[in-house]
Short mmCIF file of C-alpha atoms and ligand atoms in Angstrom, two decimals:
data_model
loop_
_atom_site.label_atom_id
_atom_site.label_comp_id
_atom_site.label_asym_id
_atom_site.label_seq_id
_atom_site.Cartn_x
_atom_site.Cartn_y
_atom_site.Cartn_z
CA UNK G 287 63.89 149.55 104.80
CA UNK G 288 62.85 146.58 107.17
CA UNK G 289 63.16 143.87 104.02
CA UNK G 290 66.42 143.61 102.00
CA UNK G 291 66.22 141.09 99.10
CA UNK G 292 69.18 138.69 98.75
CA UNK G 293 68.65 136.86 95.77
CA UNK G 294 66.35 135.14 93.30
CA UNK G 295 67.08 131.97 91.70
CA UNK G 296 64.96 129.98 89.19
CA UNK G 297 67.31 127.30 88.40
CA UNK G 298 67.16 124.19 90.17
CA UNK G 299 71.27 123.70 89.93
CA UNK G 300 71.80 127.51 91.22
CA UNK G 301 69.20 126.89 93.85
CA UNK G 302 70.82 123.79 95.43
CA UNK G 303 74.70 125.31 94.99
CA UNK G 304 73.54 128.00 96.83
CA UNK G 305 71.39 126.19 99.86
CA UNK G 306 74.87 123.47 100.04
CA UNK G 307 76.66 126.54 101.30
CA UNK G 308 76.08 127.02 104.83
CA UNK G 309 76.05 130.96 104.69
CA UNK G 310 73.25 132.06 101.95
CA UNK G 311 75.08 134.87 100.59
CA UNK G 312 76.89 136.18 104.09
CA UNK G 313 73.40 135.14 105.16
CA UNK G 314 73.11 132.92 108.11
CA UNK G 315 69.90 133.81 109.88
CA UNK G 316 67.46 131.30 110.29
CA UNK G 317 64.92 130.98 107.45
CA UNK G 318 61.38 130.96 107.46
CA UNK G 319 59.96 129.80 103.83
CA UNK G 320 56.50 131.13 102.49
CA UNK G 321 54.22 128.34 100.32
CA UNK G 322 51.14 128.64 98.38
CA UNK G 323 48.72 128.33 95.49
CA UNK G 324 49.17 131.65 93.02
CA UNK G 325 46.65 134.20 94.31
CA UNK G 326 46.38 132.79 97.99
CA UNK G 327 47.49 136.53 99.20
CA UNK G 328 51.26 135.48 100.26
CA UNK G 329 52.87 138.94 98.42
CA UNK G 330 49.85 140.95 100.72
CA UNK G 331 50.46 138.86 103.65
CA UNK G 332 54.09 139.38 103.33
CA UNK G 333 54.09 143.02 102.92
CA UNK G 334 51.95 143.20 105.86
CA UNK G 335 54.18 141.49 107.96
CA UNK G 336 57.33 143.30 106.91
CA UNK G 337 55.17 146.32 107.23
CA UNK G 338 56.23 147.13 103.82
CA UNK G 339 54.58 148.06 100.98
CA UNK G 340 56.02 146.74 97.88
CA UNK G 341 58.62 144.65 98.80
CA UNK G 342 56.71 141.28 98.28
CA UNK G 343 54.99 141.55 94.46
CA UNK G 344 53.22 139.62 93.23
CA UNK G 345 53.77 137.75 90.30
CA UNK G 346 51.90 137.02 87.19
CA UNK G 347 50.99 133.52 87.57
CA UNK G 348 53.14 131.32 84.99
CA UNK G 349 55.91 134.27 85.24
CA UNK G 350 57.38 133.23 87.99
CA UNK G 351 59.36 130.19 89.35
CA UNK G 352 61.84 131.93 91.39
CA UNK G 353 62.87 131.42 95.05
CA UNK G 354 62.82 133.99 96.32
CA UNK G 355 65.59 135.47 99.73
CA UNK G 356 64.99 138.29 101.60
CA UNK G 357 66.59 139.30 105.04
CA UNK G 358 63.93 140.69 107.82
CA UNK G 359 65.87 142.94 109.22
CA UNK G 360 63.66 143.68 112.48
CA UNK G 361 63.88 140.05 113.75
CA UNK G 362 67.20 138.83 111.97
CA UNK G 363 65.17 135.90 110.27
CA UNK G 364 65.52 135.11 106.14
CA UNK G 365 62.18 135.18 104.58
CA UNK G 366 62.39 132.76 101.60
CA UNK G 367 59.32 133.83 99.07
CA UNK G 368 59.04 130.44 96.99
CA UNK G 369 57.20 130.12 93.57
CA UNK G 370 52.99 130.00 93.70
CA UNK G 371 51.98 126.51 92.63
CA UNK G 372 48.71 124.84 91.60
CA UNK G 373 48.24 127.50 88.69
CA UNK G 374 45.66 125.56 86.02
CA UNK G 375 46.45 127.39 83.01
CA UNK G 376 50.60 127.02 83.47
CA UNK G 377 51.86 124.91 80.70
CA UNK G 378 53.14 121.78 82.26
CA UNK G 379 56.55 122.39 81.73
CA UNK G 380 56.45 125.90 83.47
CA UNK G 381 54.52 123.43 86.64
CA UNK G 382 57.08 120.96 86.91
CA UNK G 383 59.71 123.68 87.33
CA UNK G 384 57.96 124.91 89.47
CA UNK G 385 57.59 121.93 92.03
CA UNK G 386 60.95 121.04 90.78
CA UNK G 387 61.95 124.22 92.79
CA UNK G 388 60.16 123.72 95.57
CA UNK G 389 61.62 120.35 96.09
CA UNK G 390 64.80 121.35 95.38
CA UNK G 391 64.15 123.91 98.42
CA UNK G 392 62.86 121.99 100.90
CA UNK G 393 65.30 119.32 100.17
CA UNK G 394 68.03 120.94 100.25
CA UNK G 395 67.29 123.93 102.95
CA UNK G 396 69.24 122.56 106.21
CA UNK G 397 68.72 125.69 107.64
CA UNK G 398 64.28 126.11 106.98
CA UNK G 399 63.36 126.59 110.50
CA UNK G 400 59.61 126.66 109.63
CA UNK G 401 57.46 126.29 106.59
CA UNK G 402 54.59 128.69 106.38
CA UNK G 403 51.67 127.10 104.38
CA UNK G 404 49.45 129.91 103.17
CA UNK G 405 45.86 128.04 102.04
CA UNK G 406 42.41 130.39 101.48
CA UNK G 407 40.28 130.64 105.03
CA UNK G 408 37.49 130.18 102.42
CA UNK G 409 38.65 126.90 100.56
CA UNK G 410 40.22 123.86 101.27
CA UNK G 411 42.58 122.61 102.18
CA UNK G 412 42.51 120.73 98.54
CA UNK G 413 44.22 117.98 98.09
CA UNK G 414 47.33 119.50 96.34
CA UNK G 415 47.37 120.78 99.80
CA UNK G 416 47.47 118.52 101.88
CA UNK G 417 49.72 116.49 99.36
CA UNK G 418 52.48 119.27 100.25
CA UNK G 419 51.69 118.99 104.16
CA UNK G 420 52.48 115.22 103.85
CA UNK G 421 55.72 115.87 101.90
CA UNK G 422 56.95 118.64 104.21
CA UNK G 423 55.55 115.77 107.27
CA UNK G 424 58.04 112.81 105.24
CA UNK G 425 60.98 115.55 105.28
CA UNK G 426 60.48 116.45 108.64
CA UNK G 427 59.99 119.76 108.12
CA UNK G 428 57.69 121.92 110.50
CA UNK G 429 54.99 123.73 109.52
CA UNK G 430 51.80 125.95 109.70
CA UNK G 431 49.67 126.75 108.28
CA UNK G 432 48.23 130.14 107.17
CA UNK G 433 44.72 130.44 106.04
CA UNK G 434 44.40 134.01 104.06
CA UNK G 435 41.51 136.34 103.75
CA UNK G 436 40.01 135.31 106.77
CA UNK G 437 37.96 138.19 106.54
CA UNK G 438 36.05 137.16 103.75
CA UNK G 439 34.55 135.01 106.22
CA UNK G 440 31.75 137.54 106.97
CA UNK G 441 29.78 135.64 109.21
CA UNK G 442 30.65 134.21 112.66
CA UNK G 443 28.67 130.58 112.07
CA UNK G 444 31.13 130.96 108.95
CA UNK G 445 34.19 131.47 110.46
CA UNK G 446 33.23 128.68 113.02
CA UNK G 447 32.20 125.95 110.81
CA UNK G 448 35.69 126.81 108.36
CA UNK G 449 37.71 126.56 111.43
CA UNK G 450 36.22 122.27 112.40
CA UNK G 451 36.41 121.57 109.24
CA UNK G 452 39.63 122.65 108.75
CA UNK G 453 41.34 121.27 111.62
CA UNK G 454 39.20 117.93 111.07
CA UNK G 455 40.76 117.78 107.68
CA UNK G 456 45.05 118.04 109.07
CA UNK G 457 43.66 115.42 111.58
CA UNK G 458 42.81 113.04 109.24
CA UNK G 459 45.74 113.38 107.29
CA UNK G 460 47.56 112.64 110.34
CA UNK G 461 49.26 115.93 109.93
CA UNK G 462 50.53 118.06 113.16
CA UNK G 463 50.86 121.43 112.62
CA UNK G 464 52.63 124.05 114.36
CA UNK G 465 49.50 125.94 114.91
CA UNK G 466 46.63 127.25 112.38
CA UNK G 467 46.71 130.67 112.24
CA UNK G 468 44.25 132.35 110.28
CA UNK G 469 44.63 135.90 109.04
CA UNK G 470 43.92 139.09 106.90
CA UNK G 471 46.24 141.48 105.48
CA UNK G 472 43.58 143.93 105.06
CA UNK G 473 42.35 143.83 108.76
CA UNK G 474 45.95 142.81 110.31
CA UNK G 475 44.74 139.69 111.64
CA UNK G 476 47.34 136.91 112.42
CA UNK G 477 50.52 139.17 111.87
CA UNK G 478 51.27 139.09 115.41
CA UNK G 479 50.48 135.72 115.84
CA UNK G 480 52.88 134.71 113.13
CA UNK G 481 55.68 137.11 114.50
CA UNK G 482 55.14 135.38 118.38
CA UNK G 483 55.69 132.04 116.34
CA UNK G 484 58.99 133.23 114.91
CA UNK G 485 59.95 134.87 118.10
CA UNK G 486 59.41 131.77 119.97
CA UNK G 487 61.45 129.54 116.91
CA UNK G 488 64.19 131.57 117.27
CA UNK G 489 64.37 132.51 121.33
P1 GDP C 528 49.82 136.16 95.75
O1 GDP C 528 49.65 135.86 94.30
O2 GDP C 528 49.67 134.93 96.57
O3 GDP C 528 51.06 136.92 96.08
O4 GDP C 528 48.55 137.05 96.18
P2 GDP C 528 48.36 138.61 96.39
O5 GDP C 528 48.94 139.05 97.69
O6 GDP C 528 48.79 139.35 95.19
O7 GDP C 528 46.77 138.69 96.54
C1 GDP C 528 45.90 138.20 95.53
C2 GDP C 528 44.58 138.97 95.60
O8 GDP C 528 43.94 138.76 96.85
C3 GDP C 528 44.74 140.49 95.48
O9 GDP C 528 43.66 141.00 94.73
C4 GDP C 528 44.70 140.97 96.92
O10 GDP C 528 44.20 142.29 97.04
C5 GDP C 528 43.72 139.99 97.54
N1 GDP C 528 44.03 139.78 98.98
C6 GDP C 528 45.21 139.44 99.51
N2 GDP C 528 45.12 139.35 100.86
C7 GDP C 528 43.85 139.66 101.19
C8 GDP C 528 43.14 139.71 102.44
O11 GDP C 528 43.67 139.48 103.54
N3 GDP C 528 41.81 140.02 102.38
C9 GDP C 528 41.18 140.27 101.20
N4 GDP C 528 39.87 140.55 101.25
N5 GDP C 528 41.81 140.23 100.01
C10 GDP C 528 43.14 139.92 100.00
#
């Protein structure tokens, strides 16, 4: 198997005990976390990274709030599966844990080598969004982002005007991104791309 899990937490305490300690579980690879609204396609994209099948599930929205570790064997690298946010129906207590533990992550992570943002090719970025890419931009933390399902995009006017719009719209926010790598789990596009990226983080 090319994905090992390592642990889940959902408790903000457990979550920040465990990122103080240098060595995540015997774990020191660098770690590369995965962000997005439920539904964006992260558990798909994931999988199809891994080239896995099941490893990466995903989870009912409002059933989840669990950070997740897993070690990527292949390229030594900690894949860190954090909780789907932005889910409407989620009482607001099960939200707030939610971005309570994605704080408490990216906080506390000193060893988050990259932030993968995972947004829809075909919407946004909304503004919950782009409120995250400022955060991760006050923390210092680098990032890209992902858009998903790019081949929902079915024309190639589409697929252009998505793509200004898009990069107008991390411009304006003053936002610098890695790179924006748009992909599709169903056609493979982007997984090299984002495997170059990590390649190149790491080298
Ligand atoms: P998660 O909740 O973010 O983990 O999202 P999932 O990976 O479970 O995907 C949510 C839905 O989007 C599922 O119905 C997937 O089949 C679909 N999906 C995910 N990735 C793609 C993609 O690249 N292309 C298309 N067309 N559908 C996708």
């Amino acid at each position: 198997m090319a994905v090992q899990f390592i642990t889940g937490l959902g408790q903000e305490d457990q979550l920040v005990k465990l990122l103080a300690n240098d060595n995540l579980l015997g774990h020191n690879e660098p770690r590369f976390a995965f962000l997005g609204r439920s539904n964006v396609g992260k558990s798909s994209l994931l999988n199809a990274l891994t080239r896995t099948k099941s490893a990466f599930v995903s989870k009912k929205p409002g059933h989840t709030r669990e950070v997740n570790f897993f070690l990527w064997e292949d390229m030594k690298v900690v894949l860190a599966d954090l909780p789907g946010y932005g889910f409407a129906k989620a009482t607001k207590q099960a939200r707030n844990q939610w971005s309570q533990n994605i704080d408490a992550y990216l906080r506390n992570d000193k060893g988050l080598n990259l932030a993968f943002i995972l947004l829809d090719a075909r919407h946004g970025p909304t503004d919950l969004d782009l409120e995250l890419f400022s955060y991760l931009s006050k923390l210092k933390i680098p990032m890209c982002p992902i858009m998903t399902k790019n081949d929902k995009l079915k024309t190639q006017k589409l697929r252009h005007q998505r793509k200004q719009f898009v990069k107008a719209a991390f411009e304006e926010m003053g936002v610098n991104p890695e790179a924006i790598i748009w992909s599709s789990s169903e056609k493979g596009h982007g997984i090299n791309q984002i495997k170059s990226l990590i390649r190149e983080r790491i080298s």
